[in-house]
Short mmCIF file of C-alpha atoms and ligand atoms in Angstrom, two decimals:
data_model
loop_
_atom_site.label_atom_id
_atom_site.label_comp_id
_atom_site.label_asym_id
_atom_site.label_seq_id
_atom_site.Cartn_x
_atom_site.Cartn_y
_atom_site.Cartn_z
CA MET A 261 -96.26 -18.75 -15.93
CA PRO A 262 -93.38 -17.99 -18.26
CA TYR A 263 -95.56 -17.35 -21.28
CA SER A 264 -98.33 -14.84 -21.43
CA ALA A 265 -100.00 -13.13 -24.33
CA ASP A 266 -101.76 -9.88 -24.99
CA SER A 267 -105.49 -10.23 -25.27
CA SER A 268 -105.53 -10.40 -29.07
CA LEU A 269 -103.01 -13.28 -29.21
CA GLU A 270 -104.76 -14.98 -26.33
CA THR A 271 -108.11 -14.82 -28.13
CA PHE A 272 -106.55 -15.92 -31.42
CA VAL A 273 -104.95 -19.01 -29.86
CA ARG A 274 -108.04 -19.92 -27.85
CA GLU A 275 -110.32 -19.69 -30.86
CA LEU A 276 -107.91 -21.42 -33.26
CA PRO A 277 -109.34 -24.91 -33.87
CA LYS A 278 -106.51 -27.21 -32.88
CA THR A 279 -105.31 -30.59 -31.67
CA GLU A 280 -103.21 -32.06 -28.87
CA THR A 281 -101.50 -35.23 -30.09
CA HIS A 282 -98.85 -35.80 -27.42
CA LEU A 283 -100.26 -35.83 -23.91
CA HIS A 284 -99.44 -38.30 -21.14
CA MET A 285 -102.43 -38.64 -18.82
CA GLU A 286 -100.25 -39.31 -15.76
CA GLY A 287 -98.04 -36.33 -16.59
CA ALA A 288 -101.13 -34.15 -16.84
CA CYS A 289 -102.33 -35.07 -13.34
CA PRO A 290 -104.42 -32.11 -12.07
CA PHE A 291 -102.75 -30.68 -8.97
CA GLU A 292 -106.13 -30.05 -7.35
CA LEU A 293 -106.70 -33.83 -7.25
CA LEU A 294 -103.38 -34.42 -5.48
CA GLN A 295 -104.26 -31.66 -3.03
CA LYS A 296 -107.58 -33.34 -2.31
CA LEU A 297 -105.70 -36.56 -1.61
CA ASN A 298 -103.10 -35.02 0.68
CA PRO A 299 -103.71 -31.33 1.51
CA VAL A 300 -100.63 -31.12 3.74
CA LYS A 301 -98.09 -32.63 1.37
CA TYR A 302 -99.41 -30.65 -1.58
CA ALA A 303 -100.11 -27.38 0.24
CA LYS A 304 -97.67 -25.45 -1.95
CA PRO A 305 -97.31 -25.52 -5.73
CA PRO A 306 -94.44 -27.81 -6.77
CA LEU A 307 -90.98 -26.28 -7.24
CA PHE A 308 -90.88 -27.49 -10.80
CA TRP A 309 -93.54 -24.91 -11.73
CA ASP A 310 -91.04 -22.10 -11.17
CA ASP A 311 -90.30 -20.22 -14.39
CA GLY A 312 -86.59 -20.85 -14.28
CA PHE A 313 -86.83 -24.47 -13.17
CA ARG A 314 -84.88 -26.95 -15.30
CA TYR A 315 -84.71 -30.71 -14.69
CA GLU A 316 -81.22 -31.97 -13.93
CA SER A 317 -81.81 -35.10 -15.99
CA PHE A 318 -84.52 -37.31 -17.42
CA ASP A 319 -83.95 -39.64 -14.46
CA GLN A 320 -84.77 -36.83 -12.02
CA PHE A 321 -87.92 -36.15 -14.02
CA MET A 322 -88.85 -39.85 -13.85
CA GLU A 323 -88.28 -39.90 -10.08
CA LEU A 324 -90.69 -37.02 -9.62
CA TYR A 325 -93.09 -38.74 -12.01
CA GLY A 326 -93.07 -41.75 -9.71
CA GLU A 327 -93.51 -39.67 -6.58
CA TYR A 328 -96.45 -37.63 -7.84
CA CYS A 329 -98.22 -40.03 -10.20
CA SER A 330 -98.00 -43.46 -8.66
CA VAL A 331 -99.85 -42.25 -5.58
CA PHE A 332 -102.72 -40.99 -7.66
CA PHE A 333 -103.26 -43.37 -10.59
CA THR A 334 -104.40 -46.42 -8.65
CA SER A 335 -107.79 -47.18 -10.24
CA ALA A 336 -109.91 -46.68 -13.35
CA ASN A 337 -111.96 -44.24 -11.35
CA ARG A 338 -108.89 -42.09 -10.69
CA TYR A 339 -108.02 -42.11 -14.41
CA GLY A 340 -111.58 -40.98 -15.11
CA GLU A 341 -111.37 -38.21 -12.52
CA ALA A 342 -108.12 -36.91 -13.98
CA ALA A 343 -109.26 -37.28 -17.58
CA GLY A 344 -112.43 -35.25 -16.91
CA ILE A 345 -110.33 -32.25 -15.85
CA VAL A 346 -107.47 -32.71 -18.33
CA LEU A 347 -109.66 -33.24 -21.39
CA GLY A 348 -112.10 -30.54 -20.29
CA ASN A 349 -109.12 -28.21 -20.16
CA CYS A 350 -108.10 -29.22 -23.71
CA TRP A 351 -111.63 -28.53 -24.91
CA GLU A 352 -111.69 -25.10 -23.23
CA GLN A 353 -108.45 -24.27 -25.03
CA GLY A 354 -110.02 -24.96 -28.41
CA CYS A 355 -108.86 -28.54 -28.98
CA ARG A 356 -111.18 -30.51 -31.19
CA TYR A 357 -109.03 -33.64 -31.23
CA VAL A 358 -106.81 -35.16 -28.52
CA GLU A 359 -104.50 -38.16 -28.41
CA THR A 360 -103.62 -39.13 -24.87
CA SER A 361 -101.61 -42.05 -23.55
CA PHE A 362 -101.51 -43.88 -20.26
CA HIS A 363 -98.60 -45.94 -18.95
CA LEU A 364 -99.65 -49.53 -19.65
CA PRO A 365 -97.72 -51.32 -16.84
CA VAL A 366 -99.73 -49.34 -14.27
CA ILE A 367 -102.61 -51.75 -15.02
CA ASN A 368 -100.69 -54.57 -13.34
CA PHE A 369 -100.73 -52.60 -10.09
CA MET A 370 -104.47 -52.01 -9.90
CA GLU A 371 -107.60 -54.06 -9.54
CA ASP A 372 -109.28 -52.67 -12.64
CA ASP A 373 -108.37 -54.02 -16.05
CA GLY A 374 -107.28 -52.10 -19.15
CA PRO A 375 -110.68 -51.92 -20.89
CA THR A 376 -112.19 -50.48 -17.68
CA VAL A 377 -109.50 -47.77 -17.58
CA LEU A 378 -110.10 -46.98 -21.26
CA GLU A 379 -113.83 -46.70 -20.64
CA ALA A 380 -113.30 -44.44 -17.63
CA ILE A 381 -111.10 -42.08 -19.67
CA ARG A 382 -113.48 -42.08 -22.63
CA ASP A 383 -116.57 -41.51 -20.50
CA ALA A 384 -114.92 -38.51 -18.85
CA ALA A 385 -114.18 -36.69 -22.13
CA PRO A 386 -116.30 -33.75 -23.31
CA PRO A 387 -118.88 -35.33 -25.63
CA GLU A 388 -117.83 -33.44 -28.76
CA LEU A 389 -114.09 -33.96 -28.32
CA GLU A 390 -112.55 -36.51 -30.70
CA LEU A 391 -110.41 -38.66 -28.40
CA ARG A 392 -107.87 -41.37 -29.19
CA ILE A 393 -106.22 -43.35 -26.42
CA PHE A 394 -102.76 -44.92 -26.58
CA ALA A 395 -100.98 -47.38 -24.32
CA GLY A 396 -97.46 -46.20 -23.55
CA MET A 397 -94.66 -48.61 -22.71
CA CYS A 398 -90.92 -48.47 -22.07
CA HIS A 399 -88.14 -50.15 -24.08
CA ASN A 400 -87.73 -52.90 -21.46
CA ASP A 401 -91.36 -53.48 -20.45
CA TYR A 402 -91.75 -56.77 -22.37
CA ALA A 403 -90.74 -58.94 -19.44
CA ASP A 404 -92.56 -61.05 -16.83
CA GLU A 405 -96.17 -59.97 -16.40
CA GLY A 406 -95.52 -56.88 -18.56
CA LYS A 407 -95.22 -59.16 -21.56
CA ASP A 408 -98.74 -60.60 -21.09
CA LEU A 409 -100.18 -57.14 -20.68
CA ILE A 410 -98.57 -55.88 -23.89
CA GLU A 411 -99.93 -58.89 -25.80
CA GLU A 412 -103.35 -58.44 -24.23
CA CYS A 413 -103.64 -54.73 -24.98
CA LEU A 414 -103.47 -55.46 -28.71
CA THR A 415 -106.91 -57.06 -28.35
CA TRP A 416 -108.56 -54.18 -26.47
CA GLU A 417 -111.22 -52.67 -28.69
CA GLY A 418 -111.17 -49.30 -26.96
CA LEU A 419 -107.44 -48.85 -27.47
CA ASP A 420 -106.50 -46.79 -30.53
CA GLY A 421 -102.76 -47.29 -30.54
CA ILE A 422 -99.47 -47.87 -28.80
CA ASP A 423 -96.54 -45.58 -28.06
CA LEU A 424 -92.96 -46.23 -26.96
CA HIS A 425 -91.84 -43.90 -24.18
CA GLY A 426 -89.66 -43.67 -21.08
CA PRO A 427 -85.85 -43.55 -20.93
CA GLU A 428 -84.65 -43.40 -24.51
CA TYR A 429 -81.12 -44.53 -23.64
CA ILE A 430 -82.29 -48.08 -22.77
CA PRO A 431 -81.48 -50.03 -25.96
CA LEU A 432 -84.31 -50.87 -28.32
CA GLU A 433 -85.10 -54.55 -27.78
CA LEU A 434 -86.04 -57.08 -30.47
CA TRP A 435 -89.64 -57.51 -29.29
CA THR A 436 -90.62 -53.97 -30.20
CA ALA A 437 -90.45 -54.35 -34.00
CA ASP A 438 -92.56 -57.50 -33.79
CA VAL A 439 -95.13 -56.03 -31.40
CA TRP A 440 -95.35 -52.80 -33.42
CA ALA A 441 -96.01 -54.78 -36.63
CA ARG A 442 -98.62 -56.96 -34.97
CA ALA A 443 -100.27 -53.91 -33.40
CA ARG A 444 -100.77 -52.41 -36.86
CA GLN A 445 -102.17 -55.73 -38.10
CA ALA A 446 -104.61 -55.59 -35.18
CA GLY A 447 -105.77 -52.13 -36.32
CA LYS A 448 -103.82 -50.09 -33.79
CA PHE A 449 -101.91 -46.95 -34.75
CA THR A 450 -98.25 -46.99 -33.74
CA LYS A 451 -95.95 -44.19 -32.72
CA ALA A 452 -92.75 -43.86 -30.70
CA HIS A 453 -90.77 -41.34 -28.67
CA ALA A 454 -87.34 -40.75 -30.22
CA GLY A 455 -84.92 -37.92 -30.86
CA GLU A 456 -85.55 -36.31 -27.47
CA PHE A 457 -82.48 -37.58 -25.60
CA MET A 458 -80.90 -39.70 -28.32
CA GLY A 459 -79.66 -38.36 -31.62
CA PRO A 460 -80.68 -38.89 -35.26
CA ASP A 461 -79.14 -42.40 -35.45
CA PHE A 462 -81.62 -43.64 -32.88
CA MET A 463 -84.46 -41.97 -34.77
CA GLU A 464 -83.36 -43.72 -37.95
CA LEU A 465 -83.26 -47.03 -36.08
CA VAL A 466 -86.79 -46.48 -34.78
CA LEU A 467 -88.01 -45.61 -38.28
CA ASP A 468 -86.29 -48.69 -39.75
CA GLU A 469 -87.39 -51.12 -37.07
CA LEU A 470 -90.76 -49.90 -35.87
CA LYS A 471 -91.92 -48.43 -39.19
CA VAL A 472 -93.75 -45.59 -37.47
CA THR A 473 -94.97 -42.54 -39.35
CA ARG A 474 -95.28 -40.35 -36.26
CA ILE A 475 -92.45 -39.63 -33.84
CA GLU A 476 -92.97 -38.02 -30.44
CA HIS A 477 -90.41 -35.20 -30.09
CA GLY A 478 -87.84 -36.03 -32.79
CA VAL A 479 -86.22 -32.63 -32.36
CA ARG A 480 -82.67 -33.97 -32.41
CA SER A 481 -83.19 -34.96 -36.06
CA VAL A 482 -81.83 -31.46 -36.84
CA GLU A 483 -78.36 -32.75 -36.02
CA ASN A 484 -78.34 -34.65 -39.32
CA PRO A 485 -79.71 -32.98 -42.49
CA GLU A 486 -80.18 -36.43 -44.07
CA THR A 487 -82.49 -37.49 -41.27
CA VAL A 488 -84.46 -34.28 -41.68
CA GLN A 489 -84.76 -34.95 -45.41
CA ARG A 490 -85.91 -38.49 -44.68
CA LEU A 491 -88.70 -37.12 -42.46
CA VAL A 492 -89.77 -34.81 -45.27
CA ASN A 493 -89.54 -37.46 -48.03
CA ASP A 494 -91.31 -40.16 -46.02
CA LYS A 495 -93.89 -37.72 -44.59
CA VAL A 496 -93.00 -38.64 -41.02
CA ALA A 497 -94.63 -36.17 -38.62
CA LEU A 498 -93.12 -34.98 -35.34
CA ASP A 499 -95.35 -34.33 -32.31
CA ILE A 500 -93.15 -31.68 -30.68
CA CYS A 501 -93.44 -30.27 -27.16
CA PRO A 502 -91.31 -27.10 -27.02
CA ILE A 503 -91.76 -26.18 -23.33
CA SER A 504 -91.12 -29.78 -22.27
CA ASN A 505 -87.88 -29.76 -24.32
CA LEU A 506 -86.80 -26.49 -22.69
CA LYS A 507 -87.48 -27.70 -19.14
CA LEU A 508 -85.84 -31.07 -19.73
CA VAL A 509 -82.84 -29.27 -21.27
CA VAL A 510 -82.93 -31.32 -24.46
CA GLN A 511 -79.73 -30.92 -26.48
CA GLY A 512 -80.08 -27.90 -28.77
CA VAL A 513 -82.79 -26.29 -26.62
CA ALA A 514 -80.77 -24.00 -24.33
CA SER A 515 -83.48 -21.37 -24.81
CA MET A 516 -86.83 -21.26 -26.54
CA SER A 517 -85.44 -19.01 -29.26
CA ALA A 518 -82.92 -21.78 -30.08
CA HIS A 519 -85.60 -24.48 -30.40
CA PRO A 520 -85.12 -26.49 -33.62
CA ILE A 521 -88.84 -26.47 -34.45
CA ARG A 522 -88.19 -23.34 -36.55
CA GLN A 523 -85.57 -25.17 -38.63
CA LEU A 524 -87.69 -28.31 -38.95
CA PHE A 525 -90.79 -26.36 -39.99
CA ASP A 526 -88.77 -24.34 -42.54
CA ALA A 527 -87.28 -27.57 -43.93
CA GLY A 528 -90.81 -28.84 -44.64
CA VAL A 529 -91.18 -31.38 -41.82
CA THR A 530 -94.78 -31.85 -40.64
CA VAL A 531 -94.72 -30.70 -37.02
CA THR A 532 -97.45 -30.40 -34.40
CA ILE A 533 -97.14 -28.71 -30.99
CA ASN A 534 -98.25 -30.26 -27.75
CA SER A 535 -97.91 -30.09 -24.00
CA ASP A 536 -96.50 -33.60 -23.15
CA ASP A 537 -96.74 -33.54 -19.31
CA PRO A 538 -98.38 -30.25 -18.32
CA PHE A 539 -98.28 -31.09 -14.61
CA PHE A 540 -94.49 -31.44 -14.70
CA PHE A 541 -93.78 -28.44 -16.92
CA GLY A 542 -96.44 -26.10 -15.56
CA ASN A 543 -97.48 -25.42 -19.15
CA ARG A 544 -100.70 -25.15 -21.09
CA LEU A 545 -101.10 -25.92 -24.78
CA SER A 546 -101.87 -22.25 -25.48
CA GLU A 547 -98.44 -21.31 -24.11
CA GLU A 548 -96.75 -23.52 -26.70
CA TYR A 549 -98.37 -21.30 -29.36
CA TYR A 550 -97.34 -18.12 -27.51
CA ALA A 551 -93.74 -19.40 -27.29
CA LEU A 552 -93.57 -20.09 -31.03
CA HIS A 553 -94.97 -16.66 -31.84
CA GLN A 554 -92.95 -14.67 -29.32
CA ASP A 555 -89.59 -16.46 -29.28
CA LEU A 556 -89.39 -18.16 -32.65
CA GLY A 557 -91.10 -15.64 -34.91
CA PHE A 558 -93.92 -17.90 -36.07
CA THR A 559 -96.55 -15.70 -37.70
CA LEU A 560 -100.26 -16.22 -37.06
CA VAL A 561 -100.51 -17.87 -40.48
CA GLU A 562 -97.74 -20.29 -39.48
CA LEU A 563 -99.45 -21.03 -36.15
CA ALA A 564 -102.59 -21.87 -38.10
CA GLN A 565 -100.54 -24.14 -40.39
CA ILE A 566 -99.24 -25.99 -37.35
CA ALA A 567 -102.77 -26.39 -36.02
CA GLY A 568 -103.72 -27.70 -39.48
CA ASN A 569 -100.88 -30.25 -39.33
CA GLY A 570 -102.58 -31.65 -36.22
CA PHE A 571 -105.74 -32.34 -38.21
CA ASP A 572 -103.65 -33.77 -41.08
CA VAL A 573 -102.04 -36.39 -38.84
CA ALA A 574 -105.14 -37.09 -36.71
CA LEU A 575 -106.70 -40.55 -36.76
CA LEU A 576 -109.96 -39.40 -38.30
CA GLU A 577 -112.28 -40.50 -41.06
CA GLU A 578 -111.74 -38.34 -44.11
CA ASN A 579 -115.08 -36.49 -43.92
CA LYS A 580 -114.46 -35.59 -40.28
CA ARG A 581 -110.91 -34.44 -41.09
CA GLU A 582 -112.26 -32.28 -43.90
CA SER A 583 -114.84 -30.72 -41.63
CA PHE A 584 -112.16 -29.72 -39.09
CA GLN A 585 -109.94 -28.38 -41.87
CA ASN A 586 -112.88 -26.37 -43.23
CA GLU A 587 -113.54 -24.98 -39.76
CA LEU A 588 -109.89 -23.95 -39.53
CA ALA A 589 -109.96 -22.38 -43.00
CA ASP A 590 -113.13 -20.42 -42.11
CA PHE A 591 -111.46 -19.20 -38.92
CA CYS A 592 -108.40 -18.05 -40.88
CA ASN A 593 -110.61 -16.22 -43.40
CA GLU A 594 -112.46 -14.46 -40.60
CA GLU A 595 -109.11 -13.43 -39.13
CA GLY A 596 -108.03 -12.12 -42.52
CA LEU A 597 -105.13 -14.60 -42.71
CA THR A 598 -103.92 -15.79 -46.06
CA ALA A 599 -101.14 -18.33 -46.53
N1 LIG B 769 -93.06 -40.08 -20.55
C1 LIG B 769 -93.64 -38.98 -20.11
N2 LIG B 769 -93.02 -37.89 -20.60
C2 LIG B 769 -92.01 -38.34 -21.38
C3 LIG B 769 -91.02 -37.73 -22.15
N3 LIG B 769 -90.93 -36.39 -22.24
N4 LIG B 769 -90.14 -38.50 -22.80
C4 LIG B 769 -90.23 -39.84 -22.71
N5 LIG B 769 -91.16 -40.47 -22.00
C5 LIG B 769 -92.04 -39.74 -21.34
ZN1 LIG B 770 -94.00 -37.67 -24.31
#
C-alpha cells in the first residue's frame, strides 16, 4: 500500500466520524469474492494494485472494469454479497454515512429487477450505517432498453438518487437535463461526474443543464478561477477521490502533492474525500486521509473539517445530521483540536 500512517494518525483517522459519498459498488468488488469464483485466474493480486501503477487511459480502466466486474455482478445476491463486505469495511473505518452507486444498465443483463438489487444491498449493510443508494448511468445510456430502465428507476422507492458516470468525453445528450429534472421531481437526489477528464467548461455545462449541487470529482475546476468561484458562490460540493485521480493520471495530478484539493479547499469549496473504486486503485478511505495529511499538509483540524463536510452534504434529516456533527465536535474536543 502506498500510504501508511504511524499509529497515532491511524487511530485518529479510524476514530474520526466520517462519510464516504463517492463509492461505486462494482469498483469496490472484494477480491476475495473473485478468488472464490475463480481461484486460478485470481491467484495473484492484480497488477493495478502495485504502488507505482498508473492507468494508461480511462478506456484501459473501463476495459479492466468490464473484465473484473461483469463476471461477478450477475445477480441481486452477488450485489448483496459484495455490499456486505464493502459496507462492513466502511463501517470498520469509522464511516457513519455512505452513498454508493451501482451501474444501472447491469440490471438488463440479470434476472433480478432493480428493487431486488436495492433490497439486497440495503439488507447487507451494517444496521447502524446510514446508506443511500444511487443508480449510475453513462452519457449515452438512454437508448433502446436502457431508456425504459432509466424511466423505470425513477419510480423505485428504494433508490435515493441518480448519478452520471462513465466516459466524460462522450457528449452530454439532451435527455439528461430532462431526466435529471424529473428525477428531482420524483424525490431523487441528483449528482454527476464532471471535471475528472474534461475541463471547467464541461463542469459549467453540467451545472447549467443538470442543475446538480454535488459534482463527483470536479478537480479540473481549478483550471478556471471563475468556475471555482461559482462552486463557492453556489455552494456546489465536490466529492473528490485523490488516489483515484492519481492512478488515473487526471490532468493536474502528476503527484499527490500536486493534487488541486489543497487549492480548492483553500478557496472555500466544500470538498469531501472518498475512495471511488477501491478494487481498482487498491486504496482504502483511510489512506485518502493519510495522503492529504502527509502529501498536502492538511492538519488534523482540516481533516476533521473535511469529514464534517461529508455530514453537511449528506442526505439526512436535520436532527440526524446534527447528531453526527455533535459526535464529530465531541471527538475533536477530546482530541484537543480547535478550529
Ligand atoms: N465509474 C467508475 N469509476 C469512475 C470514474 N472514476 N469516473 C467516471 N466513471 C466512473
Ligand atoms: Zn466515480
